Structure formats: C-alpha cells, structure tokens
Coordinates of C-alpha atoms in Angstrom, one line a residue:
M229 CA 279.9 230.7 -40.3
A230 CA 277.3 227.8 -40.4
R231 CA 275.3 227.9 -43.5
W232 CA 271.5 227.2 -43.6
G233 CA 269.9 227.2 -46.9
I234 CA 266.4 227.1 -48.3
T235 CA 265.2 226.3 -52.0
L236 CA 263.0 228.9 -53.6
P237 CA 260.8 229.5 -55.1
L238 CA 258.7 227.2 -53.1
I239 CA 256.5 224.5 -55.0
G240 CA 253.3 226.3 -56.3
V241 CA 254.0 229.8 -54.7
P242 CA 254.1 232.5 -57.3
V243 CA 257.8 234.1 -57.6
L244 CA 256.6 238.0 -56.6
E245 CA 254.6 236.3 -53.5
H246 CA 257.8 235.5 -51.9
R247 CA 259.1 239.0 -51.1
A248 CA 258.1 239.0 -47.3
L249 CA 259.4 235.6 -46.7
V250 CA 262.8 236.4 -48.3
S251 CA 263.0 239.8 -46.1
E252 CA 262.9 237.9 -43.1
L253 CA 265.0 234.8 -43.8
A254 CA 268.2 236.3 -42.4
G255 CA 266.7 237.2 -39.2
L256 CA 265.6 233.3 -38.8
G257 CA 269.1 232.2 -39.1
Y258 CA 269.1 231.3 -43.1
T259 CA 272.2 232.1 -44.9
D260 CA 271.2 231.1 -48.3
V261 CA 268.7 231.0 -51.1
W262 CA 269.3 228.4 -53.7
S263 CA 267.2 228.0 -56.8
A264 CA 266.4 225.1 -58.9
E265 CA 265.8 224.6 -62.7
T266 CA 263.7 221.8 -64.1
T267 CA 260.2 222.6 -65.6
G268 CA 259.4 225.4 -63.2
T269 CA 261.2 228.7 -63.0
D270 CA 264.6 229.3 -64.5
A271 CA 267.5 229.4 -62.2
F272 CA 268.3 232.8 -62.4
T273 CA 265.2 235.2 -62.4
P274 CA 264.0 234.3 -58.9
L275 CA 267.5 235.1 -57.4
A276 CA 267.9 238.6 -59.1
L277 CA 264.3 239.3 -57.3
A278 CA 265.3 237.9 -54.1
A279 CA 268.4 239.8 -54.1
Q280 CA 266.3 243.1 -53.9
W281 CA 264.4 242.0 -51.1
S282 CA 267.5 240.9 -48.6
S283 CA 270.8 242.6 -48.3
E284 CA 272.3 239.7 -46.1
L285 CA 271.6 236.4 -47.9
R286 CA 273.8 234.6 -50.3
F287 CA 272.4 233.4 -53.5
G288 CA 273.2 230.4 -55.4
T289 CA 272.0 228.3 -58.5
A290 CA 271.5 224.5 -58.1
I291 CA 271.8 224.2 -60.8
A292 CA 272.4 225.7 -64.2
P293 CA 273.1 223.2 -66.6
V294 CA 276.1 223.8 -69.1
Y295 CA 274.4 222.5 -72.2
T296 CA 271.3 224.9 -72.3
R297 CA 272.9 228.2 -72.6
G298 CA 276.1 228.8 -74.5
P299 CA 279.1 229.7 -72.6
A300 CA 279.1 233.2 -73.3
T301 CA 275.4 233.7 -72.5
L302 CA 276.0 231.8 -69.1
A303 CA 279.1 234.1 -68.3
M304 CA 277.1 237.2 -69.1
T305 CA 274.0 235.8 -66.8
A306 CA 276.6 234.9 -64.1
A307 CA 278.2 238.5 -64.2
T308 CA 274.8 240.2 -63.8
L309 CA 273.9 238.1 -61.1
A310 CA 277.0 238.8 -59.4
E311 CA 276.2 242.5 -59.9
V312 CA 272.6 242.8 -58.7
T313 CA 273.3 240.8 -55.6
G314 CA 276.4 243.0 -54.5
G315 CA 278.9 240.0 -55.0
R316 CA 276.7 237.6 -53.1
F317 CA 276.1 235.2 -55.8
V318 CA 277.4 231.6 -56.5
L319 CA 277.0 230.1 -59.6
G320 CA 276.2 226.4 -59.4
I321 CA 276.6 224.5 -62.7
G322 CA 276.4 220.8 -63.8
S323 CA 275.5 218.7 -66.8
S324 CA 271.9 218.4 -65.6
S325 CA 270.0 215.2 -67.4
P326 CA 269.4 213.7 -70.7
A327 CA 265.6 214.4 -70.3
I328 CA 266.2 218.3 -69.6
V329 CA 269.2 218.6 -72.1
Q330 CA 268.2 216.4 -74.9
R331 CA 264.4 215.6 -74.9
W332 CA 263.2 218.9 -73.7
N333 CA 266.0 221.4 -75.1
A334 CA 267.1 219.4 -78.3
I335 CA 270.7 219.4 -77.4
P336 CA 272.7 216.3 -77.7
F337 CA 273.8 215.0 -74.2
E338 CA 277.1 214.3 -75.0
E339 CA 280.5 213.9 -72.8
P340 CA 279.0 215.5 -69.7
F341 CA 282.0 215.1 -67.6
K342 CA 284.2 217.2 -70.3
R343 CA 281.4 219.5 -70.9
T344 CA 281.3 220.4 -67.4
R345 CA 284.7 220.7 -67.0
D346 CA 285.1 223.0 -70.1
T347 CA 282.6 225.1 -69.2
L348 CA 284.0 225.8 -65.6
R349 CA 287.5 226.4 -67.2
F350 CA 286.0 229.0 -69.6
L351 CA 283.9 230.6 -67.0
K352 CA 286.9 230.9 -64.6
A353 CA 288.5 233.0 -67.2
A354 CA 285.7 235.0 -68.8
L355 CA 284.5 236.0 -65.3
A356 CA 288.1 237.3 -64.4
G357 CA 287.6 239.4 -67.3
E358 CA 290.0 237.8 -69.8
K359 CA 289.4 237.7 -73.4
V360 CA 289.0 234.0 -74.2
S361 CA 289.9 232.5 -77.4
A362 CA 290.1 228.6 -76.6
D363 CA 289.6 225.4 -78.2
Y364 CA 288.2 223.0 -75.4
D365 CA 287.4 219.5 -76.0
T366 CA 283.6 220.0 -76.3
F367 CA 283.4 223.5 -77.7
S368 CA 285.5 226.7 -79.0
V369 CA 285.2 230.1 -78.0
K370 CA 287.0 232.9 -80.3
G371 CA 287.5 236.4 -78.9
F372 CA 284.9 236.5 -76.1
K373 CA 285.3 239.2 -73.2
L374 CA 282.8 240.5 -71.0
E375 CA 282.0 244.2 -71.3
R376 CA 281.1 244.2 -67.4
P377 CA 283.2 241.4 -65.7
P378 CA 282.5 241.0 -62.1
T379 CA 284.4 243.4 -59.4
E380 CA 285.1 240.4 -57.2
K381 CA 285.4 236.7 -57.8
V382 CA 282.2 234.7 -58.5
P383 CA 282.6 231.2 -57.0
I384 CA 281.8 228.3 -59.2
M385 CA 280.3 225.0 -57.7
L386 CA 279.8 222.2 -59.5
A387 CA 276.9 219.5 -59.4
A388 CA 279.0 216.3 -58.5
L389 CA 277.6 212.9 -57.3
R390 CA 280.7 210.5 -58.2
P391 CA 284.5 210.4 -57.8
N392 CA 285.7 211.9 -60.8
M393 CA 283.2 214.9 -60.9
L394 CA 283.9 215.3 -57.1
R395 CA 287.6 215.4 -57.4
L396 CA 287.3 217.9 -60.4
A397 CA 285.3 220.2 -57.9
G398 CA 287.7 219.9 -55.3
R399 CA 290.7 220.5 -57.5
E400 CA 289.4 223.3 -60.0
A401 CA 286.0 224.7 -58.7
D402 CA 284.9 226.2 -55.4
G403 CA 283.1 223.2 -54.3
A404 CA 280.5 220.7 -54.9
I405 CA 276.9 220.5 -54.8
T406 CA 274.9 217.2 -54.4
N407 CA 271.8 215.8 -53.3
W408 CA 269.7 212.5 -53.0
L409 CA 272.0 211.3 -50.2
A410 CA 271.5 210.3 -46.7
A411 CA 273.4 212.1 -43.8
T412 CA 275.4 208.7 -43.5
D413 CA 276.8 209.0 -46.9
V414 CA 278.3 212.5 -46.6
P415 CA 281.9 211.3 -45.5
Q416 CA 282.1 209.2 -48.5
V417 CA 281.3 211.9 -50.7
R418 CA 283.7 214.5 -48.5
S419 CA 286.6 212.2 -49.0
E420 CA 286.6 212.3 -52.8
L421 CA 285.9 216.2 -52.5
G422 CA 288.4 217.1 -50.0
E423 CA 288.3 220.3 -48.1
A424 CA 286.2 222.6 -50.7
E425 CA 282.5 223.8 -49.9
L426 CA 280.0 220.9 -50.0
A427 CA 276.4 221.8 -50.4
A428 CA 273.6 219.4 -50.4
R429 CA 270.0 219.6 -51.3
I430 CA 268.1 217.8 -48.8
F431 CA 264.4 216.9 -49.5
V432 CA 262.5 217.5 -46.4
C433 CA 258.6 216.7 -46.0
P434 CA 257.5 217.9 -42.6
T435 CA 254.7 215.5 -41.6
E436 CA 254.2 213.1 -39.0
D437 CA 252.1 210.8 -41.2
A438 CA 255.1 208.5 -42.2
D439 CA 252.9 206.6 -44.8
A440 CA 252.2 209.8 -46.7
A441 CA 256.0 210.9 -46.9
R442 CA 257.0 207.6 -47.7
A443 CA 254.5 207.5 -50.8
L444 CA 255.7 211.0 -51.8
G445 CA 259.2 209.9 -51.2
R446 CA 258.9 206.8 -53.2
M447 CA 257.4 208.5 -56.2
L448 CA 260.3 211.3 -56.1
I449 CA 263.3 208.6 -55.8
S450 CA 261.7 206.1 -58.5
T451 CA 261.7 209.2 -60.9
Y452 CA 265.3 210.5 -59.8
L453 CA 267.1 207.5 -59.0
T454 CA 266.3 205.7 -62.3
V455 CA 268.3 208.4 -63.9
P456 CA 271.7 206.8 -65.1
A457 CA 274.0 209.3 -63.3
Y458 CA 271.9 208.9 -59.8
A459 CA 271.6 205.1 -60.4
A460 CA 275.5 204.8 -60.6
F461 CA 275.9 207.6 -57.6
H462 CA 273.7 205.1 -55.4
D463 CA 275.6 201.9 -56.8
W464 CA 278.7 203.8 -55.5
L465 CA 277.0 204.5 -52.3
G466 CA 276.3 201.0 -51.7
R467 CA 272.3 200.9 -52.2
G468 CA 272.5 198.8 -55.5
E469 CA 271.2 195.7 -54.4
A470 CA 268.3 197.6 -52.4
L471 CA 267.5 199.4 -55.4
R472 CA 267.5 196.5 -57.9
P473 CA 263.7 195.7 -57.9
M474 CA 263.0 199.4 -58.9
H475 CA 265.4 199.4 -61.6
E476 CA 264.0 196.2 -62.8
A477 CA 260.3 197.1 -62.6
W478 CA 261.1 200.7 -64.3
A479 CA 263.2 199.3 -67.1
A480 CA 260.2 196.8 -67.6
G481 CA 257.9 199.8 -68.0
D482 CA 255.9 199.1 -64.6
R483 CA 256.2 202.6 -62.7
K484 CA 253.8 201.6 -59.9
A485 CA 255.8 198.4 -59.0
A486 CA 259.3 200.4 -59.4
S487 CA 257.8 202.8 -56.6
K488 CA 256.3 200.3 -54.5
S489 CA 259.7 198.0 -54.4
I490 CA 261.7 201.0 -52.6
P491 CA 262.1 199.8 -49.1
D492 CA 261.2 201.9 -46.2
E493 CA 264.8 202.5 -44.9
V494 CA 265.8 203.7 -48.1
V495 CA 263.0 206.4 -48.1
D496 CA 263.7 207.0 -44.7
A497 CA 267.5 207.8 -45.5
L498 CA 266.9 210.0 -48.4
V499 CA 263.8 212.0 -47.5
V500 CA 263.8 213.8 -44.1
H501 CA 260.1 213.6 -42.6
G502 CA 258.4 213.8 -39.4
S503 CA 257.6 216.6 -37.0
L504 CA 259.4 220.3 -37.6
D505 CA 261.5 219.6 -34.7
Q506 CA 262.5 216.1 -36.2
C507 CA 263.1 217.5 -39.4
R508 CA 265.3 220.4 -38.3
S509 CA 267.4 217.9 -36.2
R510 CA 267.6 215.6 -39.2
V511 CA 269.0 218.4 -41.3
A512 CA 271.4 219.3 -38.6
E513 CA 273.0 215.8 -39.0
Y514 CA 274.0 216.5 -42.6
Q515 CA 276.1 219.6 -41.1
A516 CA 277.5 217.4 -38.4
A517 CA 278.7 214.7 -41.0
G518 CA 280.6 217.2 -43.2
V519 CA 277.8 219.2 -45.3
D520 CA 278.9 222.9 -45.3
T521 CA 275.8 224.2 -46.6
P522 CA 272.6 222.2 -46.3
I523 CA 269.8 223.3 -48.5
I524 CA 266.3 222.5 -47.7
A525 CA 263.9 221.6 -50.5
L526 CA 260.6 221.7 -48.8
L527 CA 258.2 218.8 -50.1
P528 CA 254.4 219.8 -50.1
T529 CA 252.3 218.3 -47.5
G530 CA 249.3 220.6 -47.9
G531 CA 250.5 222.7 -45.1
D532 CA 251.5 226.5 -45.0
Q533 CA 254.9 226.3 -46.6
I534 CA 255.8 229.8 -45.6
E535 CA 255.0 228.9 -42.0
Q536 CA 257.1 225.6 -42.3
V537 CA 260.0 227.6 -43.8
R538 CA 259.8 230.0 -40.6
A539 CA 259.8 226.7 -38.4
L540 CA 262.6 224.8 -40.1
A541 CA 265.1 227.9 -39.5
P542 CA 267.8 227.1 -37.4
K543 CA 266.7 229.7 -34.8
A544 CA 263.1 228.3 -34.6

C-alpha cells in the first residue's frame, strides 16, 4: 500500500478545528496522520482526538522524546493510544535535542544513542505484556507490567539520521523516521536502514514566490541544521562544505549572516516549494527514491492551510 501522510495539527489551527479535515483525509488518499512535539501540542493528545474522527487512518508520533517521559509512562501512553485508535497507532520515539530535553525540561541529555536503544528494548517487552525487571545502560526498571497491554503489536519506529541509529532501527525496531533530507539523499539513508519502513517528514511550502519560500527555508535550516545531530547528518550526506559558512556565522553569534549564507540549491533540495501540483510531484519523488511513508509538514504561506492539505492529497 502506498502511504501518504500529513503532519497535524496545522500551524496556528486549534486542535479541535481539525475535525472536518481529519474526517475527509482518507477519502482524499491520505493514509497517515503524524504528530510532532516541540513547543506546541504534545505528541499524543491530538492523535487521540483524530482517531475518533477517522476509522481508517494510521496515527503516529514523530516523535516522542525518550527522555521527557519515564519509560513506564511512555509505555502506558502508547498502550492507551493503541487502544483508542483501534490498533492503528505507531509509536515513533527518538532522542530529540539538547534544547528540548535539557534546556526546556531540565533533564541531562546524556548518551542519546544508548537511551534510545534502551527505551526501545524496554518498550518492546512492556508493550508485549511482559513484566519487566531489567538494568539497562541508561536506566533500570523494577517489576513494571502494563495492566492493559495492547491486544496487538504496537509498531515502534526510531528517529534516525546517521548509520548507527538507522541500523538499530532496521535491526530492532519496525522502521525509521527521518527529516531534513533531499529526495536524492534517500538511497544513502535506505542503504543503512535496510528493508524496514522508512518515513520522512518533508517540509512543503506551497507558494510560487520562490524568494519568500527560500527566506522561510533559510530561517528553518539555520535553526535546525546547526543542532549537532543535524550538522553531523548533513556532513554525512555530503553538505558539510556548502553549510560551513552557516555554521561559522552561527558560532559567531550572527544569526542573520548564518541564514543568508545558505545556498539556494541547499534550500531548494531540503524544502519543497512551488505550485501545489509541483509540490505534490516533489513529494512523490521521495516515494520513488525509497521513502515508504512521506509525511508532509505544511509550512505557512498565508494561504488557507486546510485547502492546501486537500490540494496536496495524492488524489487531488
């Protein structure tokens, strides 16, 4: 089945105002709704609501950080979402970032690979209904057992950018979730992941004003790709030299220069923009390159976002 996802809630649209849109997504050809968790809504509540508005869609978190909820709480939340979605839930987890974990939640951001691996292993056991008593490298759990384990397996996918995490996702999880990559980068990512499901959040700015789209893209790229994990990701993908001026300006505290230094070709590779038809075609290029589940993340252009979601559907 060819999948086609959308990130909800839409920017600036209240959660409860998504009901009509969610109810028609499946008819438009969408198969998935995925959430995000930074400074807006949490990753789980919008999905619990959306699951009551559609009986066909699959719902996933992209992603829930492994630090900001205790292992048992994360297992209980996942089990609850599996129940309220009727088994149509995918738990996407990942290390998140130092800003979210440490600066905003006052939790040390230590050994992210091991913490993600340990949380994955705990969740697989807990969600299978096992009583878990185990000492992992980054935490210990003593005698936890879900009172209401899911009746069916809950797929777990990992946020993964580079080879070690991609290989872990392919080896022990049900797939990987990635973002901030070009369609031409997909084969390199796929080569490390293997045959497991690959989901990719794709930033889509549906406007034919290329200057406006690039200005927004530069702001986002300079914010995200200066995070160490993303910087290393793009070094691995081969964009280290193209992004070097951005990193140097950012390190010097000159945010405007960092943004201005990003080449057009980098912005155009990482942010889909153009007419609605062009944007839909560009998203399809990710599928053709090896992404199983493209997840559109709609960037605001001043237009009607709900109409844009409709127009970006595969059946449009």
